[in-house]
Short mmCIF file of C-alpha atoms in Angstrom, two decimals:
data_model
loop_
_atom_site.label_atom_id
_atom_site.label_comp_id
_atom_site.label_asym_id
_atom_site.label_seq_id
_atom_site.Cartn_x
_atom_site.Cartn_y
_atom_site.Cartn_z
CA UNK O 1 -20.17 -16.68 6.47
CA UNK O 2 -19.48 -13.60 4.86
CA UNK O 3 -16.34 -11.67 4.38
CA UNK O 4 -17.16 -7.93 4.64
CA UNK O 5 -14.75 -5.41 2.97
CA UNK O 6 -14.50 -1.68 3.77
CA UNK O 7 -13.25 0.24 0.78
CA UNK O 8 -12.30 4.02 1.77
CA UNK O 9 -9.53 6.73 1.29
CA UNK O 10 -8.17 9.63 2.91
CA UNK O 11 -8.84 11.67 0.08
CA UNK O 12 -11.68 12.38 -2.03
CA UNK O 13 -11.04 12.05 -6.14
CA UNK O 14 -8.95 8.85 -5.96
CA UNK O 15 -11.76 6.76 -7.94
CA UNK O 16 -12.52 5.06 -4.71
CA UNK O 17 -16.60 4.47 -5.97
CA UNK O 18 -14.84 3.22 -9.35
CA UNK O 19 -13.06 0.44 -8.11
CA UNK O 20 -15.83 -0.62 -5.96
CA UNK O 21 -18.18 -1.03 -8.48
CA UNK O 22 -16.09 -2.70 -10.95
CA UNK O 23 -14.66 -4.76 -8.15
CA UNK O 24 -17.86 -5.96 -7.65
CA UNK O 25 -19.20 -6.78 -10.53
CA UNK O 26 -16.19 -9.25 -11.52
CA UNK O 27 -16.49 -10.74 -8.46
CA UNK O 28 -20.21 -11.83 -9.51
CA UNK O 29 -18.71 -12.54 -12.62
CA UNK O 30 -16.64 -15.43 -11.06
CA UNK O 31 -19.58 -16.78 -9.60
CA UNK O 32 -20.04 -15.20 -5.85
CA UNK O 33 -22.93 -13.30 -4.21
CA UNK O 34 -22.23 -9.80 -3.68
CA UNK O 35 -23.89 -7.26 -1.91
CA UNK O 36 -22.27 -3.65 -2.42
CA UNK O 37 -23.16 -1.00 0.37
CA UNK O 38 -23.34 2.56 -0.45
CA UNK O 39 -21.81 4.09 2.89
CA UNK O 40 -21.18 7.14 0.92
CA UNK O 41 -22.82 10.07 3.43
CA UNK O 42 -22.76 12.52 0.79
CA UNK O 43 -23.78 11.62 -3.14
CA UNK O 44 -24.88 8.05 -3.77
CA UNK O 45 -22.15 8.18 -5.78
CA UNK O 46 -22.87 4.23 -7.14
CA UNK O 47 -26.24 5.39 -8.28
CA UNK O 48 -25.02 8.16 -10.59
CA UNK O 49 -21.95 5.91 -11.42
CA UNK O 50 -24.25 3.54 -13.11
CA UNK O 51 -26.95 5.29 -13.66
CA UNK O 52 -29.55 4.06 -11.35
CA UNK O 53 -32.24 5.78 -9.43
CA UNK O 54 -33.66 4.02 -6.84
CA UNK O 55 -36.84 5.02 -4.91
CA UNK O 56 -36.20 4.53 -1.24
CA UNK O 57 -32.13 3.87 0.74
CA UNK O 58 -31.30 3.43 4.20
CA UNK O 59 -33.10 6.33 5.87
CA UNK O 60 -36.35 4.88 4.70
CA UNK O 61 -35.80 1.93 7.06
CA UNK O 62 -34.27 3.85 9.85
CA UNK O 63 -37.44 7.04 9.67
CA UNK O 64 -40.17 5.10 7.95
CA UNK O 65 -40.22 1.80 8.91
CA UNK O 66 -39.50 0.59 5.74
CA UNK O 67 -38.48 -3.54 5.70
CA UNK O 68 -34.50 -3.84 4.01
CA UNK O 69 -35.49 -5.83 1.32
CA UNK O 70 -37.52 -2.29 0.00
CA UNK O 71 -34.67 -0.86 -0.59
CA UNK O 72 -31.93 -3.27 -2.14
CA UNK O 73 -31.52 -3.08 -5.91
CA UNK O 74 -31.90 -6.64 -6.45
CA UNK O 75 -29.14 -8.03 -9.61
CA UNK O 76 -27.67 -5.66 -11.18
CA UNK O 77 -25.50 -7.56 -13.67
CA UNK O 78 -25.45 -9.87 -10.53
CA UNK O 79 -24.95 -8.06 -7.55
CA UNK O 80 -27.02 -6.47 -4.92
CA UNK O 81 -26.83 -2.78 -4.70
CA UNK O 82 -28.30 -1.30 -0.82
CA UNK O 83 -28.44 2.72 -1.51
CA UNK O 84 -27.36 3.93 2.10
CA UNK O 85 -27.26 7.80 1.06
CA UNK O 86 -28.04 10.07 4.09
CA UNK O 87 -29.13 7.03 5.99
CA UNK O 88 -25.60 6.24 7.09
CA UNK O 89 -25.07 9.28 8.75
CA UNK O 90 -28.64 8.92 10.76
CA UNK O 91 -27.23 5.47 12.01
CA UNK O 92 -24.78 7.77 14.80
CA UNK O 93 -27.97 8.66 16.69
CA UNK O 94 -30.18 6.02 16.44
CA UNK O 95 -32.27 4.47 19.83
CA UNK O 96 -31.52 1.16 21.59
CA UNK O 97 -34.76 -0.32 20.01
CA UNK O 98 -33.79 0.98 16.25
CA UNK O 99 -30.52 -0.32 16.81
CA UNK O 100 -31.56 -3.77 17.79
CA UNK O 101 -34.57 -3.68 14.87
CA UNK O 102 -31.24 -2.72 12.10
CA UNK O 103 -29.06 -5.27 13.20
CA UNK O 104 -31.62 -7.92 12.83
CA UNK O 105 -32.66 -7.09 9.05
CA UNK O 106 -29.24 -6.85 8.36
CA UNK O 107 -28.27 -10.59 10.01
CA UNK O 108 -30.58 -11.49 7.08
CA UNK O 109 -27.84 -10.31 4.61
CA UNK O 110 -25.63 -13.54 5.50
CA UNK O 111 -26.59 -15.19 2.14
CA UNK O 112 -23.60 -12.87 0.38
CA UNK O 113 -19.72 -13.99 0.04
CA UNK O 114 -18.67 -10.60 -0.03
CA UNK O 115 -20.58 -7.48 1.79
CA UNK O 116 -18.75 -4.63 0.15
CA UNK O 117 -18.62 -0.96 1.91
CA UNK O 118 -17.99 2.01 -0.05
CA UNK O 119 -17.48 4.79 2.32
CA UNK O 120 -16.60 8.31 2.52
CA UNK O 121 -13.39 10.02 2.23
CA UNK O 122 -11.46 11.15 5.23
CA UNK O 123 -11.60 10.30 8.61
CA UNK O 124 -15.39 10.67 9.97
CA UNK O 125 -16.90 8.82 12.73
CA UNK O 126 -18.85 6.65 10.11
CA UNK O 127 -15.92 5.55 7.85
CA UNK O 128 -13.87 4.77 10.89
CA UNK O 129 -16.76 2.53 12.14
CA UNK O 130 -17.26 0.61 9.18
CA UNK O 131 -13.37 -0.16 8.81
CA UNK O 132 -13.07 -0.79 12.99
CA UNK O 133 -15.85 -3.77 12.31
CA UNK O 134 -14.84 -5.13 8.79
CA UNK O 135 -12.33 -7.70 8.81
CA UNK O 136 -10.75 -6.31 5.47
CA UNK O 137 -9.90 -2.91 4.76
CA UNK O 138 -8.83 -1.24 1.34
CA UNK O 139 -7.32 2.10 1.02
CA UNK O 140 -7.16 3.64 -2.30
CA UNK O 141 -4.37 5.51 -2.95
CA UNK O 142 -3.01 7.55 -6.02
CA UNK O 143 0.47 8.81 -6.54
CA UNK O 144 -0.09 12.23 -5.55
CA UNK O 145 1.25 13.76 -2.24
CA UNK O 146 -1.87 15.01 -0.88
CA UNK O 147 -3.94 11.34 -0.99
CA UNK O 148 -0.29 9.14 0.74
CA UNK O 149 -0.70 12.14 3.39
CA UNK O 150 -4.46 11.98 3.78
CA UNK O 151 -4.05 8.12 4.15
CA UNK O 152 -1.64 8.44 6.38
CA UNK O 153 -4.25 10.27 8.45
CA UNK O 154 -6.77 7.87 8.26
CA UNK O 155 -4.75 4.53 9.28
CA UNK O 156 -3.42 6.37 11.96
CA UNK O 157 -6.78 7.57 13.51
CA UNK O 158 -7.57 3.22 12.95
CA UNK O 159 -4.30 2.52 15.07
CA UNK O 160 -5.54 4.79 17.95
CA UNK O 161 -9.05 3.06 17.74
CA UNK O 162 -7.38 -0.12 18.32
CA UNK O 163 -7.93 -1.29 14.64
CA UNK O 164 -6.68 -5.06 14.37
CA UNK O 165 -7.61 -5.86 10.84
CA UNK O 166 -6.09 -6.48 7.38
CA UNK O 167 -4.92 -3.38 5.51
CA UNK O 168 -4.88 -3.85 1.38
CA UNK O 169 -3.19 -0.68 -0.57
CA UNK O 170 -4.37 -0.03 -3.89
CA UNK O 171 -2.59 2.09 -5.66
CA UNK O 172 -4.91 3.94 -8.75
CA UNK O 173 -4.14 6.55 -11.76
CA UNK O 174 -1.18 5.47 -12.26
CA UNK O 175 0.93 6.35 -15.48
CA UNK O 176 2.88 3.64 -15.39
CA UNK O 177 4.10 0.53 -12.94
CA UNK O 178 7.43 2.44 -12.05
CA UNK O 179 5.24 5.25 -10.29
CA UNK O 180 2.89 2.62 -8.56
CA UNK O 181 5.55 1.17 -7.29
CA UNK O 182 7.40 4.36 -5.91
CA UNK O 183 4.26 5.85 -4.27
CA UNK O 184 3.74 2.61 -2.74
CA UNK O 185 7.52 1.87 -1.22
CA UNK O 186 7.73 5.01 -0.09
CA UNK O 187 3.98 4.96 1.66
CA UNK O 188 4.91 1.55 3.09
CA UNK O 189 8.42 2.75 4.31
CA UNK O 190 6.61 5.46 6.49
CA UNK O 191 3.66 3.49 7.81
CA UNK O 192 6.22 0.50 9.15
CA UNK O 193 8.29 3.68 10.44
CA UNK O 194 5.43 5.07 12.27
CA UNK O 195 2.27 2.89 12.86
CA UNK O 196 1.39 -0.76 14.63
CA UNK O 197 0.04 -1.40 11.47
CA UNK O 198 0.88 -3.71 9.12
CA UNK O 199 -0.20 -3.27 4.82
CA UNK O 200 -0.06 -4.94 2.09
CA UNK O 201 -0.50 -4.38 -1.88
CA UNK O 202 -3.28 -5.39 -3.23
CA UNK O 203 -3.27 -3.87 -6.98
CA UNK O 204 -2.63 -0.87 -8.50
CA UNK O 205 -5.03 0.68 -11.09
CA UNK O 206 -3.32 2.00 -14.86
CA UNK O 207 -4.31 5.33 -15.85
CA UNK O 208 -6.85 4.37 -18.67
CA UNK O 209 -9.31 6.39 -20.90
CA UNK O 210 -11.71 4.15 -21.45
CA UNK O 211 -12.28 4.41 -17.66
CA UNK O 212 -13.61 8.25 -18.46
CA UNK O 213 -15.70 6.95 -21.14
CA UNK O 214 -17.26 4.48 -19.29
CA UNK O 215 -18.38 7.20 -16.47
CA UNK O 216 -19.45 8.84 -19.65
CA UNK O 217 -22.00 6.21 -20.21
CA UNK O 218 -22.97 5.46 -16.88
CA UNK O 219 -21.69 1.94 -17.17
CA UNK O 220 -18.72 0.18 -15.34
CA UNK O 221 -15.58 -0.44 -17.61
CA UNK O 222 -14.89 -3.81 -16.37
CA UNK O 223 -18.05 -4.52 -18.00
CA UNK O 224 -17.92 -2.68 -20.67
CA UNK O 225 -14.52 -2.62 -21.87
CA UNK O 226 -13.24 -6.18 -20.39
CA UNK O 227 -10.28 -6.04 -22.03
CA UNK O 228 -8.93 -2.54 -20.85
CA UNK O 229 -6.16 -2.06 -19.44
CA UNK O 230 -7.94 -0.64 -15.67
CA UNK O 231 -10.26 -3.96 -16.13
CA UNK O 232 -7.07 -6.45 -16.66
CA UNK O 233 -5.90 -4.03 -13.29
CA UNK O 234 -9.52 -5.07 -11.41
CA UNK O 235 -9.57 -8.41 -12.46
CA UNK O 236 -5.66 -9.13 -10.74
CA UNK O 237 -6.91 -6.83 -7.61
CA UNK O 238 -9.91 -9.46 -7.23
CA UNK O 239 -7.45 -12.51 -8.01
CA UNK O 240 -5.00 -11.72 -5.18
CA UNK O 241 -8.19 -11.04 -2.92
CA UNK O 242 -9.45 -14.39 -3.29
CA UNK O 243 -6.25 -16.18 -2.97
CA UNK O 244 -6.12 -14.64 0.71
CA UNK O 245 -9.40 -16.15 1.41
CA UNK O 246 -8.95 -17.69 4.92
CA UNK O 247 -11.51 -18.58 7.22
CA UNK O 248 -10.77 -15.60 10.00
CA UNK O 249 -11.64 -13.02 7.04
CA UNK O 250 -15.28 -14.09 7.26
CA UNK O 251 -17.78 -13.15 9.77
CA UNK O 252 -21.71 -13.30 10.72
CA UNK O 253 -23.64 -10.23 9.47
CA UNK O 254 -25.01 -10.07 13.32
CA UNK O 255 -21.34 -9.62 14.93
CA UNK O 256 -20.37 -7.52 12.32
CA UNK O 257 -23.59 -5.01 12.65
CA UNK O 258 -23.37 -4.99 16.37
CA UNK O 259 -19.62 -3.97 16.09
CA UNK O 260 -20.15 -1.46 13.80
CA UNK O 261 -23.78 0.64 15.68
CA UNK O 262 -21.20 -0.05 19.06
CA UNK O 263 -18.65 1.89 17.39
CA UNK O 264 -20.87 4.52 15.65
CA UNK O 265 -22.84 5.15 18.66
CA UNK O 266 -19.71 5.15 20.77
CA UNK O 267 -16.84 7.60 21.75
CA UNK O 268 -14.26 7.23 19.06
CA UNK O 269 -10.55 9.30 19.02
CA UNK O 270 -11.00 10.95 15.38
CA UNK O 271 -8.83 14.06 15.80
CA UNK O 272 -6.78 16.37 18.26
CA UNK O 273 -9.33 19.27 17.73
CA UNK O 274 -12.94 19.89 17.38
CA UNK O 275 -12.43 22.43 14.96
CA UNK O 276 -11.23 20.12 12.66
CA UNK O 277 -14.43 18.37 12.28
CA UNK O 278 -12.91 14.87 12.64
CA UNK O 279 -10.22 15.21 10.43
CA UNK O 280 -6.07 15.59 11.52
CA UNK O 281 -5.67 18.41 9.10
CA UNK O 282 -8.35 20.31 7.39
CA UNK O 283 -8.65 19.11 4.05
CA UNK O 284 -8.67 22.61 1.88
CA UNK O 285 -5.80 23.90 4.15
CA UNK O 286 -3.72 21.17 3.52
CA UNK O 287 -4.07 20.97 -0.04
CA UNK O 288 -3.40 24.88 -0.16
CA UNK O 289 -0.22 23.47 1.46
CA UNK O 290 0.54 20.84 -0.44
CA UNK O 291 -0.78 21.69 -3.90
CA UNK O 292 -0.35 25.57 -4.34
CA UNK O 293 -3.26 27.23 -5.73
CA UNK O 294 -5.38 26.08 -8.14
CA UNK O 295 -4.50 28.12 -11.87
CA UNK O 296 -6.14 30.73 -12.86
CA UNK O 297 -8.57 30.31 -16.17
CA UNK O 298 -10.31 33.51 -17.29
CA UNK O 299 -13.82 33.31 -17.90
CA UNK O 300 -13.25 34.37 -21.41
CA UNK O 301 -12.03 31.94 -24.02
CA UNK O 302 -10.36 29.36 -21.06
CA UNK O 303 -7.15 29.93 -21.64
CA UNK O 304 -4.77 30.02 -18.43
CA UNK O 305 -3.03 33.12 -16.85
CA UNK O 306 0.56 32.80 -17.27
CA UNK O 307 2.54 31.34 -14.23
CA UNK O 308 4.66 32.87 -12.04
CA UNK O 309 8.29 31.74 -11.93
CA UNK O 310 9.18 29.31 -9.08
CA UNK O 311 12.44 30.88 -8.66
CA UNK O 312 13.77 34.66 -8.13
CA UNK O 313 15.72 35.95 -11.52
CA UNK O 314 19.68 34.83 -11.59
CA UNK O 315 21.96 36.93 -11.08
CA UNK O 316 22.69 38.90 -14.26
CA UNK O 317 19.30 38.31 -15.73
CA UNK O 318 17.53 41.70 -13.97
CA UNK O 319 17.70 43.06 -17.29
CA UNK O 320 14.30 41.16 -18.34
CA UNK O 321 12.38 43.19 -15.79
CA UNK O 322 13.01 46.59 -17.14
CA UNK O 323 9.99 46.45 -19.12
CA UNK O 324 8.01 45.28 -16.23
CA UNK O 325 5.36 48.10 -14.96
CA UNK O 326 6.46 49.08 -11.35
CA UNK O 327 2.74 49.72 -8.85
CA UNK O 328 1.55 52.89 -8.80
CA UNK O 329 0.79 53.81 -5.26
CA UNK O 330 -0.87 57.52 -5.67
CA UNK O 331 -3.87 57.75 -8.25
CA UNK O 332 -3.66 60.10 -10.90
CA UNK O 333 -6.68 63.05 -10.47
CA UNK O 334 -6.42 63.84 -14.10
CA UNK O 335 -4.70 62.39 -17.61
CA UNK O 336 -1.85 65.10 -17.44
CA UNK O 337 -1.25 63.88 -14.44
CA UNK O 338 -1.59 60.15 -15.33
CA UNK O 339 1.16 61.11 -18.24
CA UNK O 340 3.72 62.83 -16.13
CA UNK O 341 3.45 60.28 -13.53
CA UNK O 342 4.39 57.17 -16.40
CA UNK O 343 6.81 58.96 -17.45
CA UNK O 344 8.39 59.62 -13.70
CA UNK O 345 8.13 55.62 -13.62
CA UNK O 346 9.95 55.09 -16.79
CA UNK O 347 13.26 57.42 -15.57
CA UNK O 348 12.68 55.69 -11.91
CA UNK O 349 12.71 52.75 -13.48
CA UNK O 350 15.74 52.93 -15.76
CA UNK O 351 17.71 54.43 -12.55
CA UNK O 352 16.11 51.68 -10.29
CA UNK O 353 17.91 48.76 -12.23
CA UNK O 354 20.66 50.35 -13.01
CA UNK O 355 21.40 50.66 -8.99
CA UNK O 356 20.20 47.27 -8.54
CA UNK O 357 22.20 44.98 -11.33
CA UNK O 358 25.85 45.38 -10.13
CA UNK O 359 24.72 45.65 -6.51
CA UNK O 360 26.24 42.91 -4.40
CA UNK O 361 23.62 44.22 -1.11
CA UNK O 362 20.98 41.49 -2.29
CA UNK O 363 22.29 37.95 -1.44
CA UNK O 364 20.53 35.44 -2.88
CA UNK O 365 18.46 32.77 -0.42
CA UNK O 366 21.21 30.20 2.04
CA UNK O 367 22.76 27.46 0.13
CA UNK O 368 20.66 24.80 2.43
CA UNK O 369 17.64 26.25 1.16
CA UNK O 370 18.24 26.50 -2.59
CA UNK O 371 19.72 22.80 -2.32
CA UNK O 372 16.37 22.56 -0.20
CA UNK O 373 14.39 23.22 -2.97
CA UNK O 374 16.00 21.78 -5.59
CA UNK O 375 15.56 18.25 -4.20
CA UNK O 376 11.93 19.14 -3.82
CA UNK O 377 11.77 19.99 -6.87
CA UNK O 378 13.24 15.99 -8.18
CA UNK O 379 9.93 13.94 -8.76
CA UNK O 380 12.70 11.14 -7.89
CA UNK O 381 13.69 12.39 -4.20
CA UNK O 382 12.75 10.55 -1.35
CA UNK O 383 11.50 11.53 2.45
CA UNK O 384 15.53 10.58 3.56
CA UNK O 385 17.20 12.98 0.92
CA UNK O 386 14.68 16.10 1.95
CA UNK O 387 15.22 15.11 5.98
CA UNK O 388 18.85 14.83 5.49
CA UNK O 389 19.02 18.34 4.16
CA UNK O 390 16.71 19.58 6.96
CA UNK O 391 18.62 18.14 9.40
CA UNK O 392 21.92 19.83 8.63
CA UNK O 393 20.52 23.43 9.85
CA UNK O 394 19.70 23.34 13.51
CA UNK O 395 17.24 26.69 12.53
CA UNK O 396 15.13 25.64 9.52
CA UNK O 397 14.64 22.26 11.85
CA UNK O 398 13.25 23.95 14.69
CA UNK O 399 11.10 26.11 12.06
CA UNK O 400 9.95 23.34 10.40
CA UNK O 401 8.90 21.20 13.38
CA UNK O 402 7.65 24.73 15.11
CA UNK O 403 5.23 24.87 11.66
CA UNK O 404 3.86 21.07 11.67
CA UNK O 405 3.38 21.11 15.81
CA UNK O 406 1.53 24.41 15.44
CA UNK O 407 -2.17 24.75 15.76
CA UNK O 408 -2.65 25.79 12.57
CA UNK O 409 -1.99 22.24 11.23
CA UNK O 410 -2.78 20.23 14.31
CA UNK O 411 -1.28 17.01 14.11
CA UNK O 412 -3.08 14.00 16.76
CA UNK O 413 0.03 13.93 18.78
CA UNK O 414 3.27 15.96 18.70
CA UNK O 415 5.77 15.19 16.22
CA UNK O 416 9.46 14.66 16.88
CA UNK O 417 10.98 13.21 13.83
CA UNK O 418 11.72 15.25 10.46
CA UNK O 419 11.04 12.36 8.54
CA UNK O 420 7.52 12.06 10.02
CA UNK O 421 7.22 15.74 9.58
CA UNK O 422 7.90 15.63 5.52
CA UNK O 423 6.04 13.07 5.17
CA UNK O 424 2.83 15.44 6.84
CA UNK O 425 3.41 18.32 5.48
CA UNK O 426 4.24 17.48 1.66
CA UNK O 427 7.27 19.13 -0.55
CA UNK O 428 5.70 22.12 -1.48
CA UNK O 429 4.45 23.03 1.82
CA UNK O 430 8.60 21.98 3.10
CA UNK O 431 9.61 24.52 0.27
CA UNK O 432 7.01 27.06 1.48
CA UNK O 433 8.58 26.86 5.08
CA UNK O 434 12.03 27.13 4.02
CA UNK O 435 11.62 29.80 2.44
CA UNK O 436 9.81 32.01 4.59
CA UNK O 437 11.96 30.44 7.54
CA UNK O 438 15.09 32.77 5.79
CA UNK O 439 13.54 35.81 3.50
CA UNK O 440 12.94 37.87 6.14
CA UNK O 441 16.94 37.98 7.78
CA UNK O 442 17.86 37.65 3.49
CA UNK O 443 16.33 41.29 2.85
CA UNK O 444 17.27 42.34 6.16
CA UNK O 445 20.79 42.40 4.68
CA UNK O 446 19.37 44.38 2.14
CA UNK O 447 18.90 47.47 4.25
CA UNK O 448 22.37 49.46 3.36
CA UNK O 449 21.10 49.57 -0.25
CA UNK O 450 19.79 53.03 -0.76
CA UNK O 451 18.25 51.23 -4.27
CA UNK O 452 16.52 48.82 -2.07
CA UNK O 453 13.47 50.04 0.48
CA UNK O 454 12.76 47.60 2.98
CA UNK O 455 9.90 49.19 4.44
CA UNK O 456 7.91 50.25 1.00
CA UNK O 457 9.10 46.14 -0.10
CA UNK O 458 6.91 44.80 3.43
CA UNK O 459 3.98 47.92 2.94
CA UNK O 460 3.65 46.05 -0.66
CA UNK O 461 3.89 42.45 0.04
CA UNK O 462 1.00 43.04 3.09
CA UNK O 463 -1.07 45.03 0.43
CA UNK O 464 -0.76 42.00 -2.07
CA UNK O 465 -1.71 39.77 0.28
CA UNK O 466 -4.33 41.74 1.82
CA UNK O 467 -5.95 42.26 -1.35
CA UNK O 468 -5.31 38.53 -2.43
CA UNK O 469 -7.23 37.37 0.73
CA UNK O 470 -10.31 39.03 -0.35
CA UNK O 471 -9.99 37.83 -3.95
CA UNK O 472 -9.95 34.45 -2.47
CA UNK O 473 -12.71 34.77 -0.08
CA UNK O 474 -14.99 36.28 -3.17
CA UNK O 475 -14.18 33.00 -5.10
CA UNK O 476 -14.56 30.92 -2.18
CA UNK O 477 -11.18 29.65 -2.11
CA UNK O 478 -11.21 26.83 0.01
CA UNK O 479 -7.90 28.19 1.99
CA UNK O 480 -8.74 32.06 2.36
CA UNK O 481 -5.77 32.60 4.81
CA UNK O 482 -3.19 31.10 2.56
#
């Protein structure tokens, strides 16, 4: 009997392929047959990992005819290695006939301890398959908001499949235990808040660099640096594995292949919208939420732009901006005219600031919102201290659960709960909402200052972001309507 592992992730970049591999490999190296499965539907991202090119994968046998044991790269440091590729994705519409001819050749695969899957990122009818018929399922996480979010997602499109199996966390680039264990309590906390669904930690992974210079060399660090500290991390991962090795973890490759083509060729509840392409929130959008935009590097030299300030000036500070150039909304015809307009700036300027510095017609944002984002701002704060906060304005609650209910972000069923709701949306999308939820009524107040015009302030802003829209859709931004 076999006991067949799905290892996925709700987010792409977590090193997912990685620990596969090198799980693998020290697996063999403690004496059991392996067989690692390439479910990957995009790269064959353990081929380039380890440098291997092999001639035919999965859609040979599905188009061409060609016989399973064509395409498995036989030992590789003693494992198996079955290049799946594009082939995976062909398995979704596949005849009766092709179905029954698959599952056959792969019933032949019952030889192995361990049948290893290495899926996909995300949520797709394929991944979801793969984890619906394994017995074991690992989800690699990493520390960062936008992967607990994304894997969120994914084990709670498995609970509305009916998912029943074993759910391992590992935890990967981590700086340090302390941070492992944070990310993980506070994943846990909202998963047992939220989901049927039990998990468990399995490992976490320490930020190392002689994982980079492995990939470097096309050769897995658990091999090739066995004393590292990410191979010391791999080799307690596969420890705790085998010391849950029970007899209801192992299956026959038949059941397990005829559970997985029933579930790829079969209706399956990925996400509340088609337009979403089988995911609960689009991936780019979210991490435009979640993440901010990416920095700006010019092309010339590398160096970065300069970042904007997170925060509005303090009081008392306006000073600093009098050397900052104010737009200049009507283009000069000639250089006389160019001159004389700078220097109608500079006096507007000098008058413009001195209006605005002992003016006490610009209030500054509510105190719930700049305690708001201060706790956001605490790498220490939890879900509770944020929802707390949230909870003691009636308004910014029913903004922020208007926002994450909205169609823009989509969410598989409605949300009620504010600490489901930062959990989804992230701190820096929470910040985002607050403070749009209260600039608009904060400027409003602005309107009796004759130093202050409201309506050139909003024919600016929509200018800006008209023009950044384009900008981003010339770069291909991946979230033009941020």
């Amino acid at each position: 009997m076999t006991r067949t592992i799905t290892i996925t992730s709700g987010k792409g970049g977590v090193g997912k392929t990685n620990i596969s591999v090198n799980l693998a490999l020290h697996l063999a190296t403690l004496g059991y047959r392996i067989c690692l499965f390439d479910a990957d539907l995009g790269l064959a991202n353990i081929n380039i990992l380890l440098g291997l090119y092999p001639e035919y994968n999965l859609e040979d046998v599905i188009l061409y005819h060609r016989d399973l044991e064509d395409i498995i790269i036989r030992n590789y440091e003693g494992i198996d290695i079955i290049p799946g590729s594009s082939g995976v994705e062909r398995m979704a519409n596949l005849e009766a006939d092709q179905i029954e001819h698959l599952t056959q050749s792969f019933s032949k695969l019952d030889g192995y301890n361990f049948l290893l899957f290495d899926t996909s990122s995300g949520v797709s009818k394929n991944v979801i398959s793969f984890c619906l018929a394994s017995s074991e399922v690992i989800v690699v996480i990493t520390p960062e908001v936008t992967s607990l979010t994304d894997a969120y997602a994914l084990l709670k499109i498995l609970c509305l499949n009916g998912f029943k199996g074993s759910v391992r966390i590992v935890i990967n680039q981590c700086k340090n235990t302390s941070i492992a264990r944070h990310a993980y309590t506070k994943f846990k906390e909202t998963v047992k808040k939220y989901l049927p669904i039990d998990i468990v930690p399995l490992g976490m992974i320490i930020q190392d660099p002689k994982v980079e210079e492995a990939i470097k060399q096309q050769q897995a660090f658990v091999l090739l640096y066995p004393e590292s500290d990410a191979s010391k991390c791999i080799k307690s991962i596969a420890k705790r594995l085998m010391e849950n090795q029970t007899e209801d973890l192992e299956s026959g490759m038949s059941l397990f292949w005829t559970q997985c083509f029933k579930h790829v060729t079969g209706p399956l509840q990925l996400s509340a919208k088609k337009k979403e392409k089988e995911q609960i929130v689009g991936e780019s959008s979210r991490q435009a939420h979640q993440q901010g935009p990416p920095q700006l590097i010019q092309r010339t030299g590398g160096k970065r732009l300069p970042e904007a300030p997170e925060t509005a000036p303090e009081a008392g500070r306006l000073g600093d901006l009098k050397h900052a150039p104010l737009p200049s909304i009507n283009k000069p015809t000639d250089n006389n005219a160019s001159v004389s307009q700078g220097l109608q700036f500079k006096d507007r300027r000098h008058i413009l600031f001195k209006q605005i510095e002992p003016s006490k017609n610009l209030p500054t944002l509510p105190h719930i919102v700049l305690k708001l984002i201060d706790v956001c701002n605490r790498g220490e704060s939890t879900i509770e201290n944020i929802s707390q906060i949230i909870n003691k304005d009636t308004s910014l609650s029913a903004k922020v659960m208007g926002m994450v209910n909205s169609a823009y972000n989509g969410p598989c069923n409605r949300m009620t709960n504010i600490d489901e709701v930062v959990f989804f949306l992230g701190r820096d999308a929470i910040k985002t909402i607050a403070i749009s939820a209260t600039a608009y009524s904060t400027f409003d107040q602005a309107k009796g200052n004759s130093a202050f015009r409201l309506k050139l302030f909003w024919w600016h802003s929509l200018m800006c972001a008209t023009l950044s829209k384009l900008i981003a859709r010339k770069t291909s931004y991946p979230a033009p309507d941020e």
